[in-house]
Amino acid sequence: MTSSIEAPHQYKQTSRKGKKAWRKHVDVSDIQIGLDNVREEIIQGGVISEKPSNELFAVDTAGSENIQKSYNKAHRPLTADEILASRSAVPAIDSRKRSGTTDGVIEPRSKRTKHDGVSRKEYERLRNIAFGGAAVQKEMVMAGGAPDYDLWVCNGDELVQDSMFDYLEKSKPVRAPRTLKEAPISLIEGSISYPAVPKPHAGRSYNPVFESWDQLLVEEGNKEIEAERKRIKEAEEEQLKLDRIAAAQTAKEDLQTEEESAWEGFESEFERSDWLDKRRPQRKTPAERNKMKRRKEAARQQKIEVETKKRAQQEHKIKEIARGIDTETNARAVAISGAEHEPLEVDEDAGLRRRKLGVSAVPDRSLELVLPDELQDSLRLLKPEGNLLNDRYRNILLRGKVESRRPIHQPKKARRKITEKWTSKDFVLPV
């Protein structure tokens, strides 16, 4: 007779509405099996699911020797490969052709003629590759020292003028411009010199600090808002100007219509002359004359006060201009003397000087700002932008090296006049 140790269970339970049915005949066989498996794993050394990977697996880095031997038997290398793979302790014999032999103390002639192991011929070949040969070497300019030839200095080798041309005015010698000896002044307001490579704003970095980037974003946004307001204001003024022109054209047409109606023989009340309704002037009384004299005297005194105030302002302005000229002269003297000084950190946003160099305006700086969706945390993901040539050209303009010019995309071509020669009409008939 077999005895069952399992708990009573019922697989097909029709209803579990009662509270007693909840605890009666419940199938717990899967839970019991799981607990038995856990007990077996604990007895054998621990639960497998709780052990780390290094206790369950092992990485074989050496490989099996039996597998390697069986592979070598099936795939035997060639004898030539075995010979090439072998390395001997004895160096190979030099097969070069030698011009002479030595006793081992005196070096051969081929080595004694070389400088640092490089022959003269090889040195010249490498030099021609590096500097482009004799053609490039002639055009090289030596840095430092006084120049051998000055374009602005007259050497005295003047052409002897013929006596029959004495009545002609002699050509004056070429002189160097005065500004050639003066140091350039930067176009940035409030600064004498501008660095060749200015220090950029911290917010223009590829991975900037949030505070610096947010400050730069707000500044550039305010600039764009002001530019848009200025553009809208100019558009409104232009539209108002066009409306006034249109109204003046309409008034002119109405005036022409009134003139035509007056020519036809009738006028309206609006077209009646105003001088007919004016009152005729009468003789002034002494009180009115005295009042007019007092008014003229007050106007004269006011005019004198305005002129005196204007003269005082001009004198003050002259003193300021003289003081500014002295400061600028001293700054140029310091620059010419070659005093070593580091350029101050100048902010380009301070504005440009009112007196610019050249006719054209300095080009605006490109917007060097990264939007939030374009920020990258790696240089590999950074998208290259900008133009180094434009930035360098604008920097030279701000430093006062050259004057600003506008680009000429379509240069003017020389006008050519086509005429017909008359030589075709000059012919002689044979007799």
Short mmCIF file of C-alpha atoms in Angstrom, two decimals:
data_model
loop_
_atom_site.label_atom_id
_atom_site.label_comp_id
_atom_site.label_asym_id
_atom_site.label_seq_id
_atom_site.Cartn_x
_atom_site.Cartn_y
_atom_site.Cartn_z
CA MET A 1 0.00 0.00 0.00
CA THR A 2 1.55 3.29 -1.11
CA SER A 3 1.38 6.35 1.13
CA SER A 4 1.26 9.86 -0.37
CA ILE A 5 3.22 12.65 1.36
CA GLU A 6 1.93 15.34 -0.92
CA ALA A 7 -0.61 17.90 0.29
CA PRO A 8 -4.15 17.44 -0.89
CA HIS A 9 -4.84 19.39 -4.05
CA GLN A 10 -7.58 19.82 -6.54
CA TYR A 11 -6.65 20.82 -10.11
CA LYS A 12 -10.17 21.44 -11.29
CA GLN A 13 -11.76 23.75 -8.78
CA THR A 14 -15.17 24.98 -9.95
CA SER A 15 -15.66 27.77 -7.44
CA ARG A 16 -13.73 29.58 -4.72
CA LYS A 17 -16.39 31.94 -3.48
CA GLY A 18 -16.32 30.78 0.12
CA LYS A 19 -13.63 31.66 2.62
CA LYS A 20 -12.98 28.00 3.45
CA ALA A 21 -12.45 27.19 -0.22
CA TRP A 22 -9.59 29.67 -0.34
CA ARG A 23 -7.43 27.45 1.94
CA LYS A 24 -8.77 24.09 0.87
CA HIS A 25 -7.35 21.87 -1.85
CA VAL A 26 -4.84 24.47 -3.17
CA ASP A 27 -2.19 23.18 -5.60
CA VAL A 28 1.31 24.05 -4.20
CA SER A 29 3.31 21.46 -6.07
CA ASP A 30 5.37 24.00 -8.14
CA ILE A 31 6.32 25.90 -4.96
CA GLN A 32 7.35 22.69 -3.26
CA ILE A 33 9.52 21.69 -6.25
CA GLY A 34 11.23 25.10 -6.21
CA LEU A 35 12.02 24.85 -2.51
CA ASP A 36 13.47 21.37 -3.00
CA ASN A 37 15.75 22.64 -5.79
CA VAL A 38 17.00 25.49 -3.59
CA ARG A 39 17.79 23.06 -0.76
CA GLU A 40 19.75 20.86 -3.16
CA GLU A 41 21.78 23.88 -4.42
CA ILE A 42 22.55 24.98 -0.85
CA ILE A 43 23.81 21.49 -0.05
CA GLN A 44 26.01 21.46 -3.19
CA GLY A 45 27.65 24.83 -2.44
CA GLY A 46 25.17 27.67 -2.74
CA VAL A 47 22.34 29.05 -4.82
CA ILE A 48 23.44 29.42 -8.46
CA SER A 49 21.37 32.54 -9.13
CA GLU A 50 23.06 34.37 -6.24
CA LYS A 51 26.68 33.55 -7.23
CA PRO A 52 28.79 36.10 -9.24
CA SER A 53 29.86 35.39 -12.81
CA ASN A 54 33.54 34.79 -11.99
CA GLU A 55 32.56 31.81 -9.78
CA LEU A 56 30.37 30.27 -12.47
CA PHE A 57 32.53 30.81 -15.59
CA ALA A 58 36.25 30.70 -16.44
CA VAL A 59 38.04 32.42 -19.34
CA ASP A 60 40.56 30.23 -21.12
CA THR A 61 43.36 32.46 -22.45
CA ALA A 62 46.06 29.79 -22.99
CA GLY A 63 44.10 27.39 -25.14
CA SER A 64 44.24 23.64 -25.38
CA GLU A 65 47.53 22.00 -26.39
CA ASN A 66 45.78 18.97 -27.82
CA ILE A 67 43.66 21.10 -30.13
CA GLN A 68 46.77 23.02 -31.24
CA LYS A 69 48.64 19.80 -32.04
CA SER A 70 45.74 18.40 -34.04
CA TYR A 71 45.42 21.66 -35.97
CA ASN A 72 49.14 21.74 -36.77
CA LYS A 73 48.96 18.19 -38.12
CA ALA A 74 46.06 19.07 -40.39
CA HIS A 75 47.50 22.45 -41.49
CA ARG A 76 51.25 22.05 -41.81
CA PRO A 77 53.10 25.26 -42.89
CA LEU A 78 55.37 25.37 -45.93
CA THR A 79 59.08 24.74 -45.57
CA ALA A 80 59.87 28.17 -47.06
CA ASP A 81 57.79 29.86 -44.35
CA GLU A 82 59.60 27.88 -41.67
CA ILE A 83 62.99 28.93 -43.08
CA LEU A 84 61.96 32.60 -43.25
CA ALA A 85 60.51 32.52 -39.74
CA SER A 86 63.70 31.14 -38.20
CA ARG A 87 66.17 33.72 -36.80
CA SER A 88 69.86 33.03 -36.49
CA ALA A 89 72.14 34.52 -33.82
CA VAL A 90 74.86 35.15 -36.44
CA PRO A 91 74.33 38.39 -38.50
CA ALA A 92 74.07 38.12 -42.24
CA ILE A 93 77.03 38.78 -44.54
CA ASP A 94 77.08 42.28 -46.09
CA SER A 95 76.93 41.89 -49.88
CA ARG A 96 77.72 45.53 -50.72
CA LYS A 97 80.67 46.29 -52.98
CA ARG A 98 83.47 47.95 -51.01
CA SER A 99 86.08 50.29 -52.47
CA GLY A 100 88.78 49.39 -49.99
CA THR A 101 89.56 47.37 -46.93
CA THR A 102 90.70 48.54 -43.52
CA ASP A 103 92.29 46.97 -40.52
CA GLY A 104 89.27 47.76 -38.33
CA VAL A 105 90.83 50.84 -36.68
CA ILE A 106 90.68 53.35 -39.53
CA GLU A 107 87.18 53.95 -40.91
CA PRO A 108 86.63 53.53 -44.62
CA ARG A 109 86.60 56.57 -46.89
CA SER A 110 82.84 56.29 -47.57
CA LYS A 111 82.07 56.91 -43.89
CA ARG A 112 84.70 59.60 -43.36
CA THR A 113 83.20 61.83 -46.09
CA LYS A 114 79.74 61.78 -44.53
CA HIS A 115 78.58 64.27 -41.91
CA ASP A 116 76.49 62.59 -39.22
CA GLY A 117 76.07 59.60 -41.50
CA VAL A 118 74.56 61.65 -44.39
CA SER A 119 76.46 62.29 -47.60
CA ARG A 120 76.67 65.70 -49.24
CA LYS A 121 74.62 64.56 -52.21
CA GLU A 122 71.85 63.20 -49.99
CA TYR A 123 71.91 66.41 -47.92
CA GLU A 124 71.40 68.56 -51.05
CA ARG A 125 68.59 66.31 -52.25
CA LEU A 126 66.76 66.59 -48.92
CA ARG A 127 67.30 70.35 -48.87
CA ASN A 128 65.84 70.79 -52.36
CA ILE A 129 62.79 68.80 -51.32
CA ALA A 130 62.31 70.92 -48.19
CA PHE A 131 62.95 74.40 -49.63
CA GLY A 132 62.13 73.91 -53.29
CA GLY A 133 65.65 74.15 -54.70
CA ALA A 134 67.68 77.16 -55.82
CA ALA A 135 64.63 78.98 -57.29
CA VAL A 136 62.94 79.22 -53.92
CA GLN A 137 66.20 79.93 -52.09
CA LYS A 138 66.72 83.11 -54.15
CA GLU A 139 63.30 84.46 -53.18
CA MET A 140 63.71 83.83 -49.45
CA VAL A 141 63.76 86.96 -47.27
CA MET A 142 66.02 87.11 -44.26
CA ALA A 143 64.21 88.08 -41.09
CA GLY A 144 65.84 90.68 -38.88
CA GLY A 145 68.49 93.24 -39.68
CA ALA A 146 68.40 96.30 -41.92
CA PRO A 147 67.11 95.87 -45.49
CA ASP A 148 69.61 95.95 -48.33
CA TYR A 149 67.46 98.23 -50.49
CA ASP A 150 64.92 100.89 -49.53
CA LEU A 151 62.31 101.92 -52.08
CA TRP A 152 61.82 105.37 -50.56
CA VAL A 153 65.48 106.43 -50.43
CA CYS A 154 66.88 108.27 -53.43
CA ASN A 155 70.29 106.86 -54.37
CA GLY A 156 71.30 109.95 -56.34
CA ASP A 157 71.48 108.15 -59.68
CA GLU A 158 69.27 110.70 -61.39
CA LEU A 159 68.92 110.83 -65.13
CA VAL A 160 70.82 113.68 -66.78
CA GLN A 161 68.31 115.95 -68.49
CA ASP A 162 69.08 117.28 -71.93
CA SER A 163 69.78 121.00 -72.19
CA MET A 164 67.07 121.44 -74.78
CA PHE A 165 64.47 120.50 -72.17
CA ASP A 166 65.59 122.97 -69.51
CA TYR A 167 62.30 124.83 -69.69
CA LEU A 168 60.46 121.79 -68.36
CA GLU A 169 59.83 121.48 -64.63
CA LYS A 170 62.08 118.95 -62.96
CA SER A 171 60.40 115.93 -61.44
CA LYS A 172 60.38 115.92 -57.65
CA PRO A 173 61.95 112.97 -55.81
CA VAL A 174 59.63 110.35 -54.39
CA ARG A 175 59.12 110.76 -50.66
CA ALA A 176 57.83 108.26 -48.19
CA PRO A 177 54.38 109.08 -46.78
CA ARG A 178 54.33 110.61 -43.32
CA THR A 179 52.06 107.91 -41.93
CA LEU A 180 54.64 105.21 -42.74
CA LYS A 181 56.55 106.05 -39.55
CA GLU A 182 53.44 106.24 -37.38
CA ALA A 183 52.12 103.26 -35.49
CA PRO A 184 48.60 102.12 -36.43
CA ILE A 185 45.74 102.96 -34.08
CA SER A 186 43.00 100.42 -33.51
CA LEU A 187 39.42 101.24 -34.46
CA ILE A 188 38.10 100.08 -31.08
CA GLU A 189 36.91 103.05 -29.06
CA GLY A 190 38.97 103.76 -25.96
CA SER A 191 41.98 101.59 -26.92
CA ILE A 192 45.29 102.34 -28.62
CA SER A 193 46.24 98.79 -29.62
CA TYR A 194 44.18 95.71 -30.35
CA PRO A 195 45.60 92.19 -29.90
CA ALA A 196 46.20 90.05 -32.97
CA VAL A 197 44.45 87.13 -31.27
CA PRO A 198 41.86 88.54 -28.84
CA LYS A 199 40.71 86.48 -25.89
CA PRO A 200 37.30 85.00 -26.76
CA HIS A 201 34.25 85.06 -24.52
CA ALA A 202 33.87 82.07 -22.21
CA GLY A 203 30.38 81.40 -23.60
CA ARG A 204 31.79 80.76 -27.11
CA SER A 205 33.48 77.52 -26.04
CA TYR A 206 32.33 74.19 -27.47
CA ASN A 207 31.49 73.03 -23.94
CA PRO A 208 30.91 76.29 -22.01
CA VAL A 209 29.88 76.93 -18.43
CA PHE A 210 26.13 77.48 -18.21
CA GLU A 211 26.41 80.93 -16.59
CA SER A 212 28.76 82.29 -19.30
CA TRP A 213 26.77 80.72 -22.11
CA ASP A 214 23.47 82.07 -20.73
CA GLN A 215 24.95 85.57 -20.37
CA LEU A 216 26.21 85.53 -23.96
CA LEU A 217 22.86 84.20 -25.18
CA VAL A 218 20.99 87.04 -23.45
CA GLU A 219 23.39 89.68 -24.83
CA GLU A 220 23.15 88.42 -28.42
CA GLY A 221 19.37 88.15 -28.08
CA ASN A 222 19.11 91.77 -26.93
CA LYS A 223 21.25 92.87 -29.88
CA GLU A 224 19.01 91.05 -32.33
CA ILE A 225 15.90 92.56 -30.71
CA GLU A 226 17.34 96.09 -31.00
CA ALA A 227 18.29 95.46 -34.64
CA GLU A 228 14.77 94.22 -35.41
CA ARG A 229 13.22 97.26 -33.71
CA LYS A 230 15.48 99.54 -35.72
CA ARG A 231 14.54 97.77 -38.93
CA ILE A 232 10.81 98.06 -38.15
CA LYS A 233 11.20 101.76 -37.33
CA GLU A 234 13.04 102.43 -40.60
CA ALA A 235 10.34 100.54 -42.51
CA GLU A 236 7.63 102.65 -40.84
CA GLU A 237 9.48 105.88 -41.66
CA GLU A 238 9.92 104.76 -45.26
CA GLN A 239 6.22 103.93 -45.50
CA LEU A 240 5.31 107.32 -43.98
CA LYS A 241 7.55 109.02 -46.53
CA LEU A 242 5.83 107.17 -49.38
CA ASP A 243 2.42 108.14 -47.99
CA ARG A 244 3.44 111.79 -47.88
CA ILE A 245 4.66 111.64 -51.47
CA ALA A 246 1.36 110.07 -52.54
CA ALA A 247 -0.61 112.75 -50.62
CA ALA A 248 1.48 115.51 -52.28
CA GLN A 249 0.76 114.01 -55.70
CA THR A 250 -2.97 113.95 -54.89
CA ALA A 251 -2.88 117.58 -53.66
CA LYS A 252 -1.12 118.62 -56.87
CA GLU A 253 -3.81 116.99 -58.97
CA ASP A 254 -6.53 118.76 -56.91
CA LEU A 255 -4.74 122.10 -57.40
CA GLN A 256 -4.65 121.54 -61.14
CA THR A 257 -8.40 120.85 -61.06
CA GLU A 258 -9.04 124.12 -59.14
CA GLU A 259 -6.97 126.09 -61.65
CA GLU A 260 -9.01 124.62 -64.48
CA SER A 261 -12.27 125.58 -62.72
CA ALA A 262 -10.97 129.14 -62.13
CA TRP A 263 -10.10 129.37 -65.80
CA GLU A 264 -13.66 128.41 -66.68
CA GLY A 265 -15.02 131.48 -64.81
CA PHE A 266 -16.23 130.40 -61.35
CA GLU A 267 -14.54 129.98 -57.95
CA SER A 268 -15.62 128.28 -54.73
CA GLU A 269 -15.49 129.78 -51.21
CA PHE A 270 -12.40 127.71 -50.49
CA GLU A 271 -10.61 129.20 -53.50
CA ARG A 272 -11.35 132.82 -52.51
CA SER A 273 -8.26 134.93 -51.75
CA ASP A 274 -7.52 135.60 -48.09
CA TRP A 275 -5.98 139.06 -48.55
CA LEU A 276 -9.41 140.52 -49.19
CA ASP A 277 -10.50 139.71 -45.62
CA LYS A 278 -7.38 141.18 -43.98
CA ARG A 279 -7.70 144.38 -41.94
CA ARG A 280 -5.86 147.42 -43.27
CA PRO A 281 -2.92 148.62 -41.08
CA GLN A 282 -3.54 151.68 -38.91
CA ARG A 283 -1.25 154.23 -37.18
CA LYS A 284 0.43 152.78 -34.00
CA THR A 285 0.07 154.46 -30.65
CA PRO A 286 3.12 155.47 -28.48
CA ALA A 287 2.39 152.57 -26.09
CA GLU A 288 2.55 150.09 -28.94
CA ARG A 289 5.84 151.61 -30.18
CA ASN A 290 7.41 151.36 -26.70
CA LYS A 291 6.25 147.76 -26.39
CA MET A 292 7.88 146.95 -29.75
CA LYS A 293 11.15 148.59 -28.64
CA ARG A 294 11.23 146.56 -25.43
CA ARG A 295 10.59 143.36 -27.36
CA LYS A 296 13.42 144.08 -29.81
CA GLU A 297 15.80 144.89 -26.94
CA ALA A 298 14.93 141.59 -25.17
CA ALA A 299 15.48 139.66 -28.40
CA ARG A 300 18.88 141.35 -28.88
CA GLN A 301 19.97 140.54 -25.31
CA GLN A 302 18.87 136.90 -25.76
CA LYS A 303 20.85 136.67 -28.99
CA ILE A 304 23.98 138.04 -27.25
CA GLU A 305 23.62 135.48 -24.43
CA VAL A 306 23.28 132.60 -26.92
CA GLU A 307 26.39 133.69 -28.82
CA THR A 308 28.38 134.08 -25.57
CA LYS A 309 27.35 130.58 -24.43
CA LYS A 310 28.20 129.11 -27.83
CA ARG A 311 31.63 130.76 -27.78
CA ALA A 312 32.34 129.34 -24.32
CA GLN A 313 31.37 125.86 -25.49
CA GLN A 314 33.69 126.18 -28.49
CA GLU A 315 36.61 127.22 -26.27
CA HIS A 316 35.97 124.24 -23.99
CA LYS A 317 35.80 121.92 -26.99
CA ILE A 318 39.06 123.31 -28.38
CA LYS A 319 40.80 122.55 -25.09
CA GLU A 320 39.46 118.98 -25.13
CA ILE A 321 40.62 118.48 -28.73
CA ALA A 322 44.10 119.81 -27.87
CA ARG A 323 44.26 117.49 -24.85
CA GLY A 324 43.19 114.52 -27.03
CA ILE A 325 45.81 115.38 -29.65
CA ASP A 326 48.52 115.44 -26.97
CA THR A 327 47.38 112.05 -25.66
CA GLU A 328 47.35 110.56 -29.16
CA THR A 329 50.80 111.99 -29.91
CA ASN A 330 52.22 110.49 -26.72
CA ALA A 331 50.65 107.13 -27.51
CA ARG A 332 52.18 107.13 -31.00
CA ALA A 333 55.57 108.07 -29.56
CA VAL A 334 55.38 105.16 -27.14
CA ALA A 335 54.40 102.80 -29.96
CA ILE A 336 57.21 104.03 -32.24
CA SER A 337 59.85 103.73 -29.51
CA GLY A 338 59.15 99.98 -29.46
CA ALA A 339 58.39 99.70 -25.80
CA GLU A 340 57.56 96.14 -24.91
CA HIS A 341 54.08 95.98 -23.50
CA GLU A 342 51.35 93.43 -23.64
CA PRO A 343 48.09 94.59 -25.27
CA LEU A 344 45.32 95.15 -22.84
CA GLU A 345 42.23 93.02 -22.93
CA VAL A 346 39.96 95.15 -25.08
CA ASP A 347 36.27 94.42 -25.39
CA GLU A 348 35.19 94.58 -29.01
CA ASP A 349 31.59 95.23 -27.96
CA ALA A 350 32.63 98.68 -26.68
CA GLY A 351 32.05 100.06 -30.19
CA LEU A 352 34.13 101.50 -33.00
CA ARG A 353 35.61 104.95 -33.30
CA ARG A 354 33.57 107.65 -34.97
CA ARG A 355 36.43 108.41 -37.35
CA LYS A 356 36.95 105.24 -39.36
CA LEU A 357 39.79 104.31 -41.69
CA GLY A 358 38.58 104.17 -45.28
CA VAL A 359 35.25 104.77 -46.98
CA SER A 360 33.56 101.41 -46.44
CA ALA A 361 32.34 100.26 -43.05
CA VAL A 362 33.99 97.47 -41.07
CA PRO A 363 32.13 94.17 -41.66
CA ASP A 364 30.09 92.89 -38.75
CA ARG A 365 31.38 90.02 -36.67
CA SER A 366 29.81 86.65 -37.33
CA LEU A 367 27.48 85.25 -34.68
CA GLU A 368 29.67 82.90 -32.61
CA LEU A 369 26.99 81.32 -30.48
CA VAL A 370 25.82 77.73 -30.15
CA LEU A 371 22.12 77.09 -29.57
CA PRO A 372 20.96 74.64 -26.87
CA ASP A 373 20.23 71.85 -29.33
CA GLU A 374 23.70 72.24 -30.93
CA LEU A 375 25.77 71.93 -27.74
CA GLN A 376 28.15 68.95 -27.82
CA ASP A 377 30.23 67.41 -25.04
CA SER A 378 32.98 66.12 -27.35
CA LEU A 379 35.26 67.67 -29.96
CA ARG A 380 34.59 64.74 -32.29
CA LEU A 381 30.91 65.65 -32.49
CA LEU A 382 31.60 69.37 -32.94
CA LYS A 383 30.55 70.80 -36.29
CA PRO A 384 33.22 73.13 -37.77
CA GLU A 385 31.85 76.57 -38.58
CA GLY A 386 33.15 80.03 -39.49
CA ASN A 387 35.81 81.30 -41.86
CA LEU A 388 39.37 81.93 -40.69
CA LEU A 389 40.10 84.23 -43.66
CA ASN A 390 37.18 86.54 -42.84
CA ASP A 391 38.07 86.61 -39.14
CA ARG A 392 41.72 87.42 -39.89
CA TYR A 393 40.79 90.17 -42.37
CA ARG A 394 38.41 91.77 -39.86
CA ASN A 395 41.08 91.60 -37.14
CA ILE A 396 43.55 93.42 -39.40
CA LEU A 397 40.94 96.13 -40.03
CA LEU A 398 40.30 96.59 -36.30
CA ARG A 399 44.04 96.85 -35.63
CA GLY A 400 44.28 99.69 -38.17
CA LYS A 401 46.76 97.91 -40.44
CA VAL A 402 44.74 98.42 -43.64
CA GLU A 403 41.69 100.41 -44.60
CA SER A 404 38.35 98.77 -45.21
CA ARG A 405 37.34 98.08 -48.80
CA ARG A 406 34.16 96.65 -50.18
CA PRO A 407 34.50 93.56 -52.39
CA ILE A 408 34.10 94.11 -56.14
CA HIS A 409 32.34 91.07 -57.52
CA GLN A 410 31.89 92.46 -61.04
CA PRO A 411 34.87 94.66 -61.98
CA LYS A 412 34.40 97.25 -64.69
CA LYS A 413 35.72 96.25 -68.07
CA ALA A 414 37.57 98.58 -70.42
CA ARG A 415 35.33 100.12 -73.06
CA ARG A 416 36.50 99.31 -76.55
CA LYS A 417 35.42 101.33 -79.56
CA ILE A 418 35.20 99.45 -82.84
CA THR A 419 35.91 101.49 -85.98
CA GLU A 420 36.23 100.61 -89.63
CA LYS A 421 39.58 101.27 -91.24
CA TRP A 422 39.65 103.29 -94.46
CA THR A 423 42.59 101.44 -95.92
CA SER A 424 40.17 99.21 -97.81
CA LYS A 425 39.03 102.24 -99.82
CA ASP A 426 42.49 103.43 -100.70
CA PHE A 427 43.20 101.36 -103.77
CA VAL A 428 44.61 102.04 -107.22
CA LEU A 429 43.21 100.52 -110.38
CA PRO A 430 45.82 98.90 -112.57
CA VAL A 431 46.31 100.63 -115.94
#
